[in-house]
Amino acid sequence: MHDDARWSSRSSNCWSRPTWRSLAASLAGSIDARDVPLAVLCTCFEVEPTALQRAVEDGRAIATAYPLDSDVTDDADAAVGRLVALLGPAADEATAARIGLLAQAGTATGVLVESALEELRAGPAGAVEQVISDTLERKPPVTVTRRERAGRTVVLDLAAAQLPFGHGPRACPGREHALAIAAGVLDAAVGSG
Ligand code: HEM
């Protein structure tokens, strides 16, 4: 279920986990740490380096509007329009899935990266994988999810269940990729002392 083939839309070699770790580490020097996940996803969608900052800003802009319709603004709509042109250009299912991934995966991983950097700086220094695992236990980026059952919305407390990536058939298929990105950003932080 979690093989890289699920993500091999455009440049398949970009979707391997080791690549995400080194790509995140290389981007961490020039992009805000919380935005590195968005930048990694955009790079794998073959966004040109010259268009990366704009794509990251647009990804962050739509994330605030996702999924709660009440937050949709003209700015968020304009950002979606630019991302369709960049990641499409057809306004089709595949493009919507890429944009959805930016909003959902990019933001959750950005929160993990920020919290893990705080954890790393608070010390004592341990292996980055341990810092990330401690962070997921103490500050999971996604704390609840929802299901519709018999016309009612059931809220599932993932934090209480200690299931930061969910569970079962709808569990997060991007868990390993998220951990690789976070590890790459922390590698860069540790490396830069
Ligand atoms: C720290 C980062 C992340 C966290 C905490 C996280 C958490 C989750 C959780 C809890 C779910 C299940 C939601 C539910 O059961 O309703 C989920 C679903 C999903 N995640 Fe992640 N995720 C993260 C990063 C990523 C990344 C990096 C990707 C892709 C590269 C990704 C792709 C997806 C997809 C496609 C789904 C929908 C799965 C389905 O409905 O079958 N996520 N994520």
Short mmCIF file of C-alpha atoms and ligand atoms in Angstrom, two decimals:
data_model
loop_
_atom_site.label_atom_id
_atom_site.label_comp_id
_atom_site.label_asym_id
_atom_site.label_seq_id
_atom_site.Cartn_x
_atom_site.Cartn_y
_atom_site.Cartn_z
CA MET A 1 0.00 0.00 0.00
CA HIS A 2 2.77 2.46 0.87
CA ASP A 3 5.04 1.78 -2.13
CA ASP A 4 6.37 4.78 -4.03
CA ALA A 5 4.43 3.73 -7.14
CA ARG A 6 1.32 5.36 -5.58
CA TRP A 7 2.98 8.72 -6.04
CA SER A 8 4.69 8.19 -9.37
CA SER A 9 2.69 10.72 -11.35
CA ARG A 10 5.39 12.73 -13.11
CA SER A 11 9.06 12.19 -12.30
CA SER A 12 8.92 8.81 -10.51
CA ASN A 13 12.49 8.94 -9.12
CA CYS A 14 11.56 12.10 -7.20
CA TRP A 15 8.97 10.20 -5.13
CA SER A 16 11.36 7.90 -3.32
CA ARG A 17 11.78 8.53 0.39
CA PRO A 18 15.62 8.87 0.43
CA THR A 19 15.26 11.56 -2.24
CA TRP A 20 12.76 13.44 -0.06
CA ARG A 21 15.14 13.46 2.89
CA SER A 22 18.07 14.86 0.90
CA LEU A 23 15.82 17.21 -1.10
CA ALA A 24 14.35 18.61 2.15
CA ALA A 25 17.85 19.07 3.60
CA SER A 26 19.00 20.93 0.47
CA LEU A 27 15.92 23.19 0.41
CA ALA A 28 16.11 23.94 4.15
CA GLY A 29 18.97 26.39 3.49
CA SER A 30 16.90 28.68 1.25
CA ILE A 31 13.26 28.17 2.28
CA ASP A 32 11.46 28.75 5.59
CA ALA A 33 11.53 25.42 7.50
CA ARG A 34 7.71 25.19 7.74
CA ASP A 35 7.48 25.63 3.94
CA VAL A 36 10.04 22.95 3.03
CA PRO A 37 7.34 20.21 2.76
CA LEU A 38 5.40 22.36 0.25
CA ALA A 39 8.63 23.01 -1.66
CA VAL A 40 9.49 19.28 -1.77
CA LEU A 41 6.02 18.43 -3.12
CA CYS A 42 6.20 21.27 -5.69
CA THR A 43 9.67 20.11 -6.79
CA CYS A 44 8.32 16.61 -7.34
CA PHE A 45 5.48 18.11 -9.36
CA GLU A 46 8.31 19.57 -11.50
CA VAL A 47 7.69 23.21 -10.59
CA GLU A 48 10.65 25.23 -11.90
CA PRO A 49 12.98 26.65 -9.18
CA THR A 50 12.11 30.18 -10.37
CA ALA A 51 8.41 29.53 -9.66
CA LEU A 52 8.92 27.62 -6.40
CA GLN A 53 8.52 30.49 -3.89
CA ARG A 54 5.24 31.62 -5.50
CA ALA A 55 3.93 28.03 -5.57
CA VAL A 56 4.83 27.58 -1.88
CA GLU A 57 3.04 30.81 -0.94
CA ASP A 58 -0.02 29.74 -2.95
CA GLY A 59 0.06 26.31 -1.33
CA ARG A 60 0.12 27.92 2.11
CA ALA A 61 -2.69 30.34 1.10
CA ILE A 62 -5.09 27.56 0.04
CA ALA A 63 -4.21 25.39 3.06
CA THR A 64 -5.95 27.90 5.34
CA ALA A 65 -9.09 27.53 3.22
CA TYR A 66 -8.99 23.73 3.22
CA PRO A 67 -11.41 22.06 4.00
CA LEU A 68 -13.58 24.72 5.71
CA ASP A 69 -15.44 26.58 2.91
CA SER A 70 -16.02 29.53 5.22
CA ASP A 71 -12.40 30.59 4.84
CA VAL A 72 -12.39 30.70 1.04
CA THR A 73 -11.35 34.19 -0.02
CA ASP A 74 -10.67 35.82 -3.40
CA ASP A 75 -6.97 35.45 -2.59
CA ALA A 76 -7.38 31.70 -1.99
CA ASP A 77 -9.36 31.38 -5.24
CA ALA A 78 -6.64 33.29 -7.13
CA ALA A 79 -4.01 31.02 -5.57
CA VAL A 80 -5.93 27.94 -6.74
CA GLY A 81 -6.11 29.45 -10.25
CA ARG A 82 -2.33 29.96 -10.34
CA LEU A 83 -1.71 26.43 -9.03
CA VAL A 84 -4.02 24.91 -11.66
CA ALA A 85 -2.00 26.73 -14.35
CA LEU A 86 1.26 25.50 -12.77
CA LEU A 87 0.33 21.90 -11.85
CA GLY A 88 -2.22 21.26 -14.59
CA PRO A 89 -2.73 22.97 -16.80
CA ALA A 90 -6.00 21.03 -17.18
CA ALA A 91 -8.45 21.73 -14.33
CA ASP A 92 -9.01 17.98 -13.95
CA GLU A 93 -9.04 15.29 -11.19
CA ALA A 94 -5.27 14.79 -11.31
CA THR A 95 -4.60 18.51 -10.91
CA ALA A 96 -7.13 18.72 -8.07
CA ALA A 97 -5.39 15.78 -6.36
CA ARG A 98 -1.98 17.49 -6.64
CA ILE A 99 -3.39 20.72 -5.19
CA GLY A 100 -5.21 18.76 -2.45
CA LEU A 101 -1.93 17.06 -1.54
CA LEU A 102 -0.18 20.44 -1.26
CA ALA A 103 -2.89 21.77 1.06
CA GLN A 104 -3.28 18.63 3.21
CA ALA A 105 0.17 17.02 3.28
CA GLY A 106 2.22 20.20 2.94
CA THR A 107 0.59 21.86 5.94
CA ALA A 108 0.56 18.86 8.28
CA THR A 109 4.21 18.15 7.55
CA GLY A 110 5.07 21.84 7.96
CA VAL A 111 3.58 21.77 11.47
CA LEU A 112 5.57 18.61 12.28
CA VAL A 113 8.79 20.25 11.04
CA GLU A 114 8.25 23.40 13.15
CA SER A 115 7.42 21.41 16.32
CA ALA A 116 10.35 19.01 15.78
CA LEU A 117 12.79 21.93 15.38
CA GLU A 118 11.52 23.38 18.68
CA GLU A 119 11.97 19.95 20.29
CA LEU A 120 15.50 19.67 18.82
CA ARG A 121 16.50 23.13 20.07
CA ALA A 122 15.05 22.43 23.53
CA GLY A 123 17.58 19.55 23.74
CA PRO A 124 19.08 17.18 24.81
CA ALA A 125 20.18 16.37 21.27
CA GLY A 126 19.22 12.86 20.20
CA ALA A 127 18.89 11.10 16.85
CA VAL A 128 16.62 13.13 14.55
CA GLU A 129 14.33 10.13 14.13
CA GLN A 130 13.83 10.00 17.94
CA VAL A 131 13.17 13.77 18.10
CA ILE A 132 10.51 13.39 15.37
CA SER A 133 8.90 10.39 17.05
CA ASP A 134 8.80 12.25 20.41
CA THR A 135 7.27 15.25 18.65
CA LEU A 136 4.55 13.13 17.03
CA GLU A 137 3.72 11.72 20.46
CA ARG A 138 3.66 15.10 22.25
CA LYS A 139 2.40 17.44 19.48
CA PRO A 140 0.68 15.44 16.69
CA PRO A 141 -0.05 17.82 13.74
CA VAL A 142 -3.43 16.18 13.04
CA THR A 143 -5.38 15.56 16.28
CA VAL A 144 -8.81 14.57 14.97
CA THR A 145 -10.52 13.27 11.86
CA ARG A 146 -14.20 12.87 10.96
CA ARG A 147 -16.50 10.24 9.59
CA GLU A 148 -20.10 10.51 8.44
CA ARG A 149 -22.18 7.72 9.95
CA ALA A 150 -25.94 7.45 9.60
CA GLY A 151 -26.16 11.14 8.68
CA ARG A 152 -24.12 12.22 11.68
CA THR A 153 -20.53 13.50 11.85
CA VAL A 154 -18.40 11.39 14.19
CA VAL A 155 -15.17 13.05 15.39
CA LEU A 156 -12.31 10.57 15.95
CA ASP A 157 -9.68 11.66 18.51
CA LEU A 158 -6.42 10.54 16.87
CA ALA A 159 -4.28 12.27 19.52
CA ALA A 160 -5.90 10.34 22.39
CA ALA A 161 -5.53 7.13 20.38
CA GLN A 162 -1.86 7.99 19.65
CA LEU A 163 -2.51 7.45 15.91
CA PRO A 164 -0.91 10.57 14.36
CA PHE A 165 -1.26 9.10 10.84
CA GLY A 166 -4.66 7.56 11.32
CA HIS A 167 -5.45 3.85 11.05
CA GLY A 168 -7.11 1.30 8.79
CA PRO A 169 -8.08 1.67 5.12
CA ARG A 170 -7.94 5.51 5.20
CA ALA A 171 -4.65 5.68 7.08
CA CYS A 172 -2.11 8.19 5.76
CA PRO A 173 -0.19 6.76 2.76
CA GLY A 174 2.37 9.56 3.09
CA ARG A 175 3.65 8.71 6.59
CA GLU A 176 7.15 7.65 5.50
CA HIS A 177 7.42 10.62 3.13
CA ALA A 178 6.44 13.02 5.93
CA LEU A 179 9.04 11.48 8.25
CA ALA A 180 11.70 11.71 5.51
CA ILE A 181 11.00 15.42 4.94
CA ALA A 182 11.09 16.22 8.65
CA ALA A 183 14.34 14.24 9.04
CA GLY A 184 15.90 16.16 6.14
CA VAL A 185 15.10 19.54 7.69
CA LEU A 186 16.49 18.40 11.05
CA ASP A 187 19.61 16.98 9.36
CA ALA A 188 20.21 20.46 7.91
CA ALA A 189 19.61 22.11 11.31
CA VAL A 190 21.98 19.70 13.08
CA GLY A 191 24.52 20.07 10.25
CA SER A 192 24.46 23.85 10.46
CA GLY A 193 25.04 23.61 14.25
C1 HEM B 1 3.15 15.00 9.47
C2 HEM B 1 2.56 14.91 8.32
C3 HEM B 1 1.25 14.19 8.09
C4 HEM B 1 0.28 13.82 8.98
C5 HEM B 1 0.26 14.02 10.49
C6 HEM B 1 -0.76 13.13 8.22
C7 HEM B 1 -1.90 12.59 8.79
C8 HEM B 1 -2.90 11.99 8.06
C9 HEM B 1 -4.07 11.36 8.66
C10 HEM B 1 -4.37 11.32 10.15
C11 HEM B 1 -4.82 10.87 7.64
C12 HEM B 1 -6.11 10.05 7.78
C13 HEM B 1 -7.27 10.93 7.86
C14 HEM B 1 -8.54 10.09 8.07
O1 HEM B 1 -8.47 8.91 8.42
O2 HEM B 1 -9.58 10.74 7.90
C15 HEM B 1 -4.13 11.20 6.42
C16 HEM B 1 -4.62 10.89 5.16
C17 HEM B 1 -3.90 11.12 4.00
N1 HEM B 1 -2.60 11.60 3.91
FE1 HEM B 1 -1.45 12.25 5.41
N2 HEM B 1 -0.41 13.09 6.89
C18 HEM B 1 0.82 13.72 6.78
C19 HEM B 1 1.58 13.87 5.64
C20 HEM B 1 1.20 13.38 4.42
C21 HEM B 1 2.05 13.39 3.24
C22 HEM B 1 3.48 13.93 3.19
C23 HEM B 1 1.30 12.87 2.23
C24 HEM B 1 1.68 12.65 0.78
C25 HEM B 1 2.83 12.80 0.25
C26 HEM B 1 -0.01 12.53 2.77
C27 HEM B 1 -1.04 12.01 2.05
C28 HEM B 1 -2.26 11.63 2.58
C29 HEM B 1 -3.39 11.15 1.77
C30 HEM B 1 -3.41 11.00 0.24
C31 HEM B 1 -4.42 10.84 2.67
C32 HEM B 1 -5.82 10.30 2.33
C33 HEM B 1 -5.80 8.79 2.45
C34 HEM B 1 -7.17 8.19 2.15
O3 HEM B 1 -8.16 8.85 2.39
O4 HEM B 1 -7.17 7.04 1.71
N3 HEM B 1 -0.03 12.84 4.10
N4 HEM B 1 -2.96 11.87 6.70
#
